[in-house]
Amino acid sequence: MTVSRRAAGQVTLVCQDLRVGIRVVDSPSTMTLLSRLADVLPGAVVTTDAISKAQYTVVELPRTVRSRFVIRSSGRRSRRVSSATEVVEYLRSQLSTQVAETARCRIFVHAGVVGWKGRAIVLPGRSGAGKTTLVAELLRAGATYYSDEYAVVDEDGGIDPFCTPLQIRSTHTSRKHARTHEQFGARAGTERIPAGLVVFATFRAGHAWTARALSPGNALALLLANTICARTRPDAAIAALGKTAVAPAFIACRGAAHEAAHQILNLLEGGA
Amino acid sequence: MNPTARKSDLTIETLAGETVVYDTKYHKAHCLNSMAARVWQYCDGTNSVADITRRLKEDYASADEEVVQTALLRLQKANLLGTEYAVPSRRDMAKTLSLRAALAVPLISSVAIPTAAAAKSKDKKDKKNRTK
């Protein structure tokens, strides 16, 4: 397929230690939307200056093609989507992972995080574990939003905000929909806070809440299993997460998110 | 041959009396409770099982050789002992180990550490829409 090469442009995204060039071919609207990446990827700056080698190339095909946006990335398979908004969402997802992998001064742990009275509630878990649902419920209960994707841990074990839009999964289609923390009546955290509670919760439909306390050593081992750089930088990960793991930690099985949020807040208040 | 703790390809952190070991060869994290960690510490190649038992009894009055053998079995299962040391098999030990020794808390819990790609959030739609 021949693609017009007119109206090509390029931006560079800088976030933490990541610097990525994104090239857009024949799609001025996508070029405009790419500037929105800075809004949805925490701490990111999108610039047309200081061009980096393009790692991603976005090509817009004629409107007659259903999935007319093709995203090519070096060393990976192409992805086709139907709208410029989906292009931005796909890039946000890819780039947030790259930020997590390349950050040198922070440790990224797959987790939802909210703040409660100046302390962080960390909810580690993989995709599908229900951490976003739990984060949303805690926000409704008055918690401050920190992240539904990564706990960003500094060398002293403190948690930084990483406020990406919440990716709420539809119960019917498994498709994710972005929601802002404001839609849950919550405000976003702006300051680093210490870990106050770590809960490794798994979801089981209809299950009553059960929780068992974890020792700091076991909590650290489980945190490592959810840590992006655990294999590549185990020393740094263990040093930082060892300070997070001294917070009270529990392994839990939950049913309804509303009940679980209530129980989690009780655990935090009880451990104060 | 006396038991020897494996020292290579490991990152070790002591935390609240426990020892967390990250195995960079097998990509597993192990949490050793204080008793298991003490046995592992005594596995320096010079101490026999009897020596380790004697030293462990100084720290834990309830410790005996059964407890040490249990700890060694668990350490070996976690790949934390040198391969040259042959711990009696689980079946052999089952004949002699009392329930008390099996439960006498030289505990090691292990968790596999996934690659960054495996640890990352999966998006089914993402996979479905990929093209060559």
XYZ file of C-alpha atoms in Angstrom:
404
model
C 0.000 0.000 0.000
C 1.340 3.398 -0.989
C 1.208 6.050 1.661
C 1.451 9.741 1.023
C 4.496 11.264 2.677
C 3.178 14.781 2.834
C 2.434 16.541 6.090
C 4.874 14.461 8.100
C 5.909 15.702 11.499
C 7.717 14.506 14.561
C 7.567 15.079 18.287
C 9.805 13.973 21.111
C 8.321 12.786 24.378
C 10.429 13.125 27.509
C 9.263 11.465 30.728
C 11.501 10.527 33.659
C 14.518 8.911 31.963
C 12.665 8.069 28.761
C 13.121 10.026 25.564
C 11.169 8.804 22.548
C 10.661 10.166 19.055
C 7.217 9.771 17.492
C 6.765 10.410 13.771
C 3.388 11.126 12.250
C 2.783 10.767 8.525
C -0.125 12.475 6.764
C -2.191 13.158 9.867
C -2.178 16.717 11.196
C -5.046 15.843 13.561
C -3.004 13.083 15.164
C -0.060 15.440 15.456
C -2.280 17.791 17.434
C -3.573 14.967 19.599
C -0.053 13.816 20.406
C 0.433 17.000 22.376
C -2.206 15.542 24.717
C 0.233 12.809 25.725
C 1.758 15.308 28.116
C -1.604 15.506 29.882
C -2.207 11.780 30.196
C 1.337 10.585 30.936
C 2.389 12.030 34.292
C 5.441 14.256 34.197
C 5.758 14.014 30.433
C 6.805 16.813 28.134
C 6.067 16.692 24.409
C 8.253 18.880 22.273
C 9.085 19.423 18.626
C 12.587 20.470 19.589
C 15.622 18.222 20.075
C 14.296 15.481 17.820
C 15.073 11.914 18.858
C 15.167 9.000 16.457
C 11.568 7.930 15.857
C 10.675 4.784 17.751
C 7.030 5.023 16.777
C 5.620 5.978 13.402
C 1.931 6.734 12.950
C 0.498 6.521 9.443
C -3.034 7.571 8.515
C -4.572 5.666 5.617
C -7.524 6.917 3.510
C -10.820 7.366 5.345
C -12.320 4.427 3.440
C -10.127 2.078 5.450
C -11.850 1.071 8.685
C -8.807 0.862 10.984
C -6.992 3.575 9.172
C -4.315 4.461 11.725
C -1.259 2.230 11.628
C 1.239 2.498 14.487
C 4.612 1.017 13.746
C 7.139 0.622 16.509
C 10.722 -0.502 16.129
C 11.172 -4.134 16.981
C 7.461 -4.764 17.559
C 4.406 -5.705 15.557
C 2.277 -2.984 14.065
C -1.016 -1.989 15.596
C -4.047 -0.658 13.722
C -6.745 1.465 15.327
C -9.674 3.450 13.998
C -9.288 6.886 15.593
C -6.640 9.402 16.562
C -7.835 9.169 20.175
C -7.062 5.452 20.137
C -3.623 6.265 18.763
C -2.959 8.456 21.770
C -4.322 5.853 24.198
C -2.206 3.102 22.648
C 0.922 5.239 22.816
C 0.134 6.232 26.403
C -0.099 2.564 27.377
C 3.138 1.652 25.588
C 5.060 4.657 26.806
C 4.024 4.315 30.443
C 5.494 0.807 30.367
C 8.684 2.133 28.809
C 8.877 4.866 31.441
C 8.589 2.166 34.109
C 11.293 0.055 32.510
C 13.795 2.850 31.960
C 13.426 4.945 35.135
C 16.723 4.988 36.996
C 15.733 6.913 40.115
C 12.362 5.312 40.820
C 11.046 1.769 41.180
C 7.756 1.078 39.384
C 5.507 -1.543 40.955
C 2.294 -2.683 39.275
C -0.205 -1.355 41.786
C -3.094 0.924 42.434
C -2.302 3.625 44.960
C -4.448 6.046 46.923
C -3.587 8.423 49.715
C -5.416 8.451 53.037
C -4.555 10.948 55.746
C -1.050 11.440 54.376
C -0.225 7.769 53.927
C -0.343 5.578 50.861
C -2.494 2.494 50.464
C -0.672 0.319 47.945
C -2.651 -2.372 46.096
C -0.212 -4.437 44.003
C -1.604 -6.678 41.315
C -1.518 -7.581 37.661
C -4.074 -6.605 35.103
C -7.449 -8.144 35.866
C -6.807 -8.412 39.597
C -9.404 -5.704 40.172
C -7.093 -3.024 41.496
C -8.672 -0.244 39.436
C -12.125 -1.157 40.749
C -10.748 -1.022 44.276
C -8.995 2.286 43.643
C -12.231 3.759 42.269
C -14.138 2.599 45.339
C -11.543 4.093 47.666
C -11.759 7.370 45.754
C -15.525 7.378 46.269
C -14.827 6.867 49.986
C -12.733 10.045 50.047
C -9.209 8.856 49.262
C -6.743 10.913 47.232
C -5.798 9.549 43.824
C -2.183 8.518 43.209
C -2.311 5.858 40.481
C -4.210 2.905 39.120
C -1.220 1.615 37.215
C 2.059 1.961 39.118
C 3.282 2.650 42.606
C 6.286 4.865 41.910
C 8.687 4.263 44.779
C 11.678 6.437 45.559
C 14.891 5.241 47.194
C 13.480 5.905 50.674
C 10.359 3.846 50.045
C 8.089 6.901 49.588
C 5.355 6.868 46.946
C 5.100 9.524 44.225
C 1.854 10.298 42.391
C 1.495 8.824 38.901
C -1.984 10.011 38.028
C -2.885 8.437 34.717
C -6.601 8.256 33.830
C -8.264 5.273 35.510
C -8.784 2.444 33.043
C -12.167 1.056 34.059
C -12.904 -2.320 32.535
C -16.456 -2.898 31.330
C -18.057 -5.864 33.061
C -19.680 -6.940 29.789
C -16.996 -6.479 27.148
C -13.710 -6.391 29.117
C -13.002 -3.245 27.161
C -11.360 -0.444 29.131
C -12.697 3.080 29.374
C -10.656 6.007 30.656
C -12.112 7.955 33.584
C -10.593 10.848 35.457
C -10.270 10.911 39.233
C -12.552 13.968 39.261
C -15.356 11.758 37.974
C -15.124 9.888 41.280
C -15.151 13.116 43.258
C -11.508 12.749 44.202
C -8.512 15.029 44.052
C -5.084 13.979 42.831
C -2.103 13.600 45.116
C 0.720 16.015 44.476
C 3.269 15.073 47.127
C 5.338 12.032 47.953
C 3.878 10.135 50.910
C 5.061 7.137 52.945
C 3.422 3.744 52.555
C 0.827 3.178 55.256
C -0.621 -0.133 54.099
C 0.083 -2.736 51.438
C -2.741 -5.108 50.421
C -2.294 -7.934 47.913
C -5.959 -8.487 47.110
C -7.417 -10.984 44.677
C -11.010 -10.877 43.478
C -13.423 -13.765 43.720
C -17.056 -13.089 42.874
C -19.313 -13.388 45.889
C -16.428 -13.991 48.286
C -16.581 -12.449 51.725
C -13.546 -10.394 52.705
C -10.705 -12.354 54.253
C -7.246 -11.013 55.043
C -4.092 -12.417 56.574
C -1.164 -10.364 57.822
C 2.140 -10.705 55.980
C 5.592 -10.365 57.478
C 7.770 -7.577 56.009
C 9.983 -10.169 54.299
C 7.056 -11.875 52.604
C 5.598 -8.500 51.643
C 8.916 -7.545 50.050
C 9.055 -10.812 48.077
C 5.520 -10.272 46.769
C 6.233 -6.638 45.922
C 9.241 -7.809 43.890
C 6.961 -10.123 41.902
C 5.032 -7.024 40.770
C 8.081 -4.840 40.126
C 8.989 -3.930 36.572
C 12.765 -3.704 37.108
C 13.078 -6.574 39.605
C 15.046 -8.697 37.164
C 17.197 -5.934 35.759
C 17.925 -3.943 38.930
C 17.250 -6.235 41.891
C 19.611 -4.376 44.234
C 17.869 -1.036 43.748
C 14.426 -2.625 43.876
C 15.124 -4.492 47.114
C 16.724 -1.459 48.752
C 13.758 0.811 47.989
C 10.934 -1.680 48.450
C 12.443 -2.943 51.699
C 11.500 0.440 53.158
C 7.982 0.249 51.715
C 7.509 -3.308 52.987
C 7.864 -2.309 56.632
C 4.340 -0.851 56.397
C 1.612 -3.249 57.592
C 0.915 -5.709 54.785
C -1.908 -8.157 54.132
C -2.839 -10.767 51.592
C -6.583 -10.692 51.017
C -9.401 -12.211 49.014
C -12.299 -9.929 48.263
C -15.726 -9.957 46.734
C -17.587 -6.674 46.464
C -15.313 -3.659 46.074
C -17.408 -1.527 48.415
C -16.931 -3.946 51.309
C -13.234 -4.379 50.478
C -12.633 -0.612 50.486
C -14.291 -0.349 53.885
C -12.155 -3.196 55.251
C -8.969 -1.727 53.810
C -9.621 1.618 55.445
C -10.266 -0.219 58.711
C -6.913 -1.981 58.362
C -5.151 1.326 57.818
C -6.850 3.044 60.712
C -6.269 -0.013 62.916
C -2.574 -0.040 62.056
C -2.162 3.646 62.902
C 30.207 -33.559 52.625
C 29.030 -30.669 54.763
C 26.244 -28.392 53.507
C 27.382 -25.190 51.855
C 25.197 -22.177 51.194
C 25.100 -21.000 47.613
C 26.472 -17.462 47.448
C 26.646 -16.600 43.763
C 23.916 -14.776 41.806
C 22.081 -13.763 44.957
C 21.011 -10.408 46.367
C 20.380 -10.604 50.095
C 18.471 -8.224 52.363
C 17.728 -8.616 56.051
C 14.378 -7.206 57.072
C 12.802 -7.328 60.536
C 14.531 -10.575 61.455
C 13.837 -12.244 58.117
C 16.172 -12.679 55.182
C 14.949 -11.931 51.683
C 17.030 -13.509 48.940
C 16.662 -12.577 45.300
C 18.043 -15.289 43.050
C 19.211 -13.630 39.828
C 19.931 -17.013 38.221
C 16.499 -18.581 38.693
C 14.604 -15.279 39.115
C 12.909 -16.128 42.345
C 12.569 -14.223 45.591
C 12.726 -16.201 48.810
C 11.806 -15.113 52.284
C 13.640 -17.080 54.986
C 12.373 -16.751 58.519
C 14.980 -16.269 61.203
C 15.460 -19.969 61.903
C 15.872 -20.928 58.247
C 18.208 -17.977 57.751
C 20.330 -19.043 60.712
C 20.687 -22.594 59.348
C 21.631 -21.144 55.946
C 24.194 -18.906 57.628
C 25.771 -21.907 59.351
C 26.089 -23.771 56.038
C 29.648 -22.638 55.431
C 31.072 -25.988 54.352
C 32.904 -26.521 57.635
C 29.903 -27.259 59.838
C 28.433 -30.741 59.746
C 24.716 -31.262 60.336
C 25.590 -32.090 63.949
C 27.575 -28.837 64.246
C 24.720 -26.821 62.765
C 22.290 -28.497 65.161
C 24.481 -27.668 68.130
C 24.853 -24.035 67.074
C 21.168 -23.691 66.279
C 20.256 -25.015 69.733
C 22.141 -22.052 71.195
C 19.641 -19.768 69.422
C 16.546 -21.964 69.564
C 16.254 -24.356 72.480
C 13.693 -26.458 70.618
C 15.959 -27.068 67.632
C 17.225 -30.560 66.934
C 18.657 -32.483 63.993
C 15.222 -33.094 62.505
C 14.598 -29.385 62.391
C 17.965 -28.784 60.739
C 17.307 -31.498 58.145
C 13.932 -29.927 57.423
C 15.577 -26.547 56.938
C 18.248 -28.072 54.673
C 15.599 -29.785 52.570
C 13.735 -26.511 52.141
C 16.944 -24.618 51.373
C 17.877 -27.162 48.757
C 14.427 -27.024 47.213
C 14.895 -23.264 46.918
C 18.297 -23.794 45.204
C 20.064 -22.051 48.058
C 22.537 -24.868 48.789
C 25.541 -25.954 46.791
C 24.666 -28.844 44.510
C 27.356 -31.055 45.998
C 25.480 -31.496 49.245
C 22.975 -34.357 49.173
C 20.046 -33.728 51.471
C 18.036 -36.864 52.256
C 15.070 -37.080 49.948
C 11.641 -35.943 51.012
C 10.487 -39.582 50.942
C 13.361 -40.723 53.158
C 12.772 -37.865 55.516
C 9.069 -38.534 55.676
C 9.885 -41.874 57.279
C 11.737 -40.278 60.132
C 10.560 -36.687 60.466
C 8.063 -35.967 63.126
C 5.232 -33.602 62.471
C 6.737 -31.314 65.073
C 9.972 -31.009 63.089
C 8.099 -30.410 59.867
C 6.206 -27.578 61.479
C 9.088 -26.272 63.577
C 9.214 -23.134 61.523
C 12.387 -23.132 59.443
C 10.145 -21.520 56.815
C 11.033 -20.464 53.294
C 8.413 -18.931 51.026
C 9.294 -18.434 47.387
C 7.805 -16.396 44.570
C 8.751 -16.352 40.896
C 9.720 -12.974 39.452
C 8.239 -12.444 35.975
C 9.916 -10.570 33.156
C 8.914 -6.939 32.740
C 6.876 -7.937 29.686
C 5.014 -10.631 31.622
C 4.505 -8.346 34.588
C 3.041 -5.584 32.470
C -0.689 -5.132 32.251
C -2.164 -7.242 29.517
C -4.661 -5.856 27.091
C -6.648 -8.528 25.245
C -7.879 -6.055 22.656
C -4.299 -5.040 22.078
C -3.327 -8.605 21.196
C -6.356 -9.071 18.994
C -5.660 -5.974 16.937
C -2.032 -6.656 16.231
C -1.108 -7.123 12.599
C 2.061 -8.379 11.030
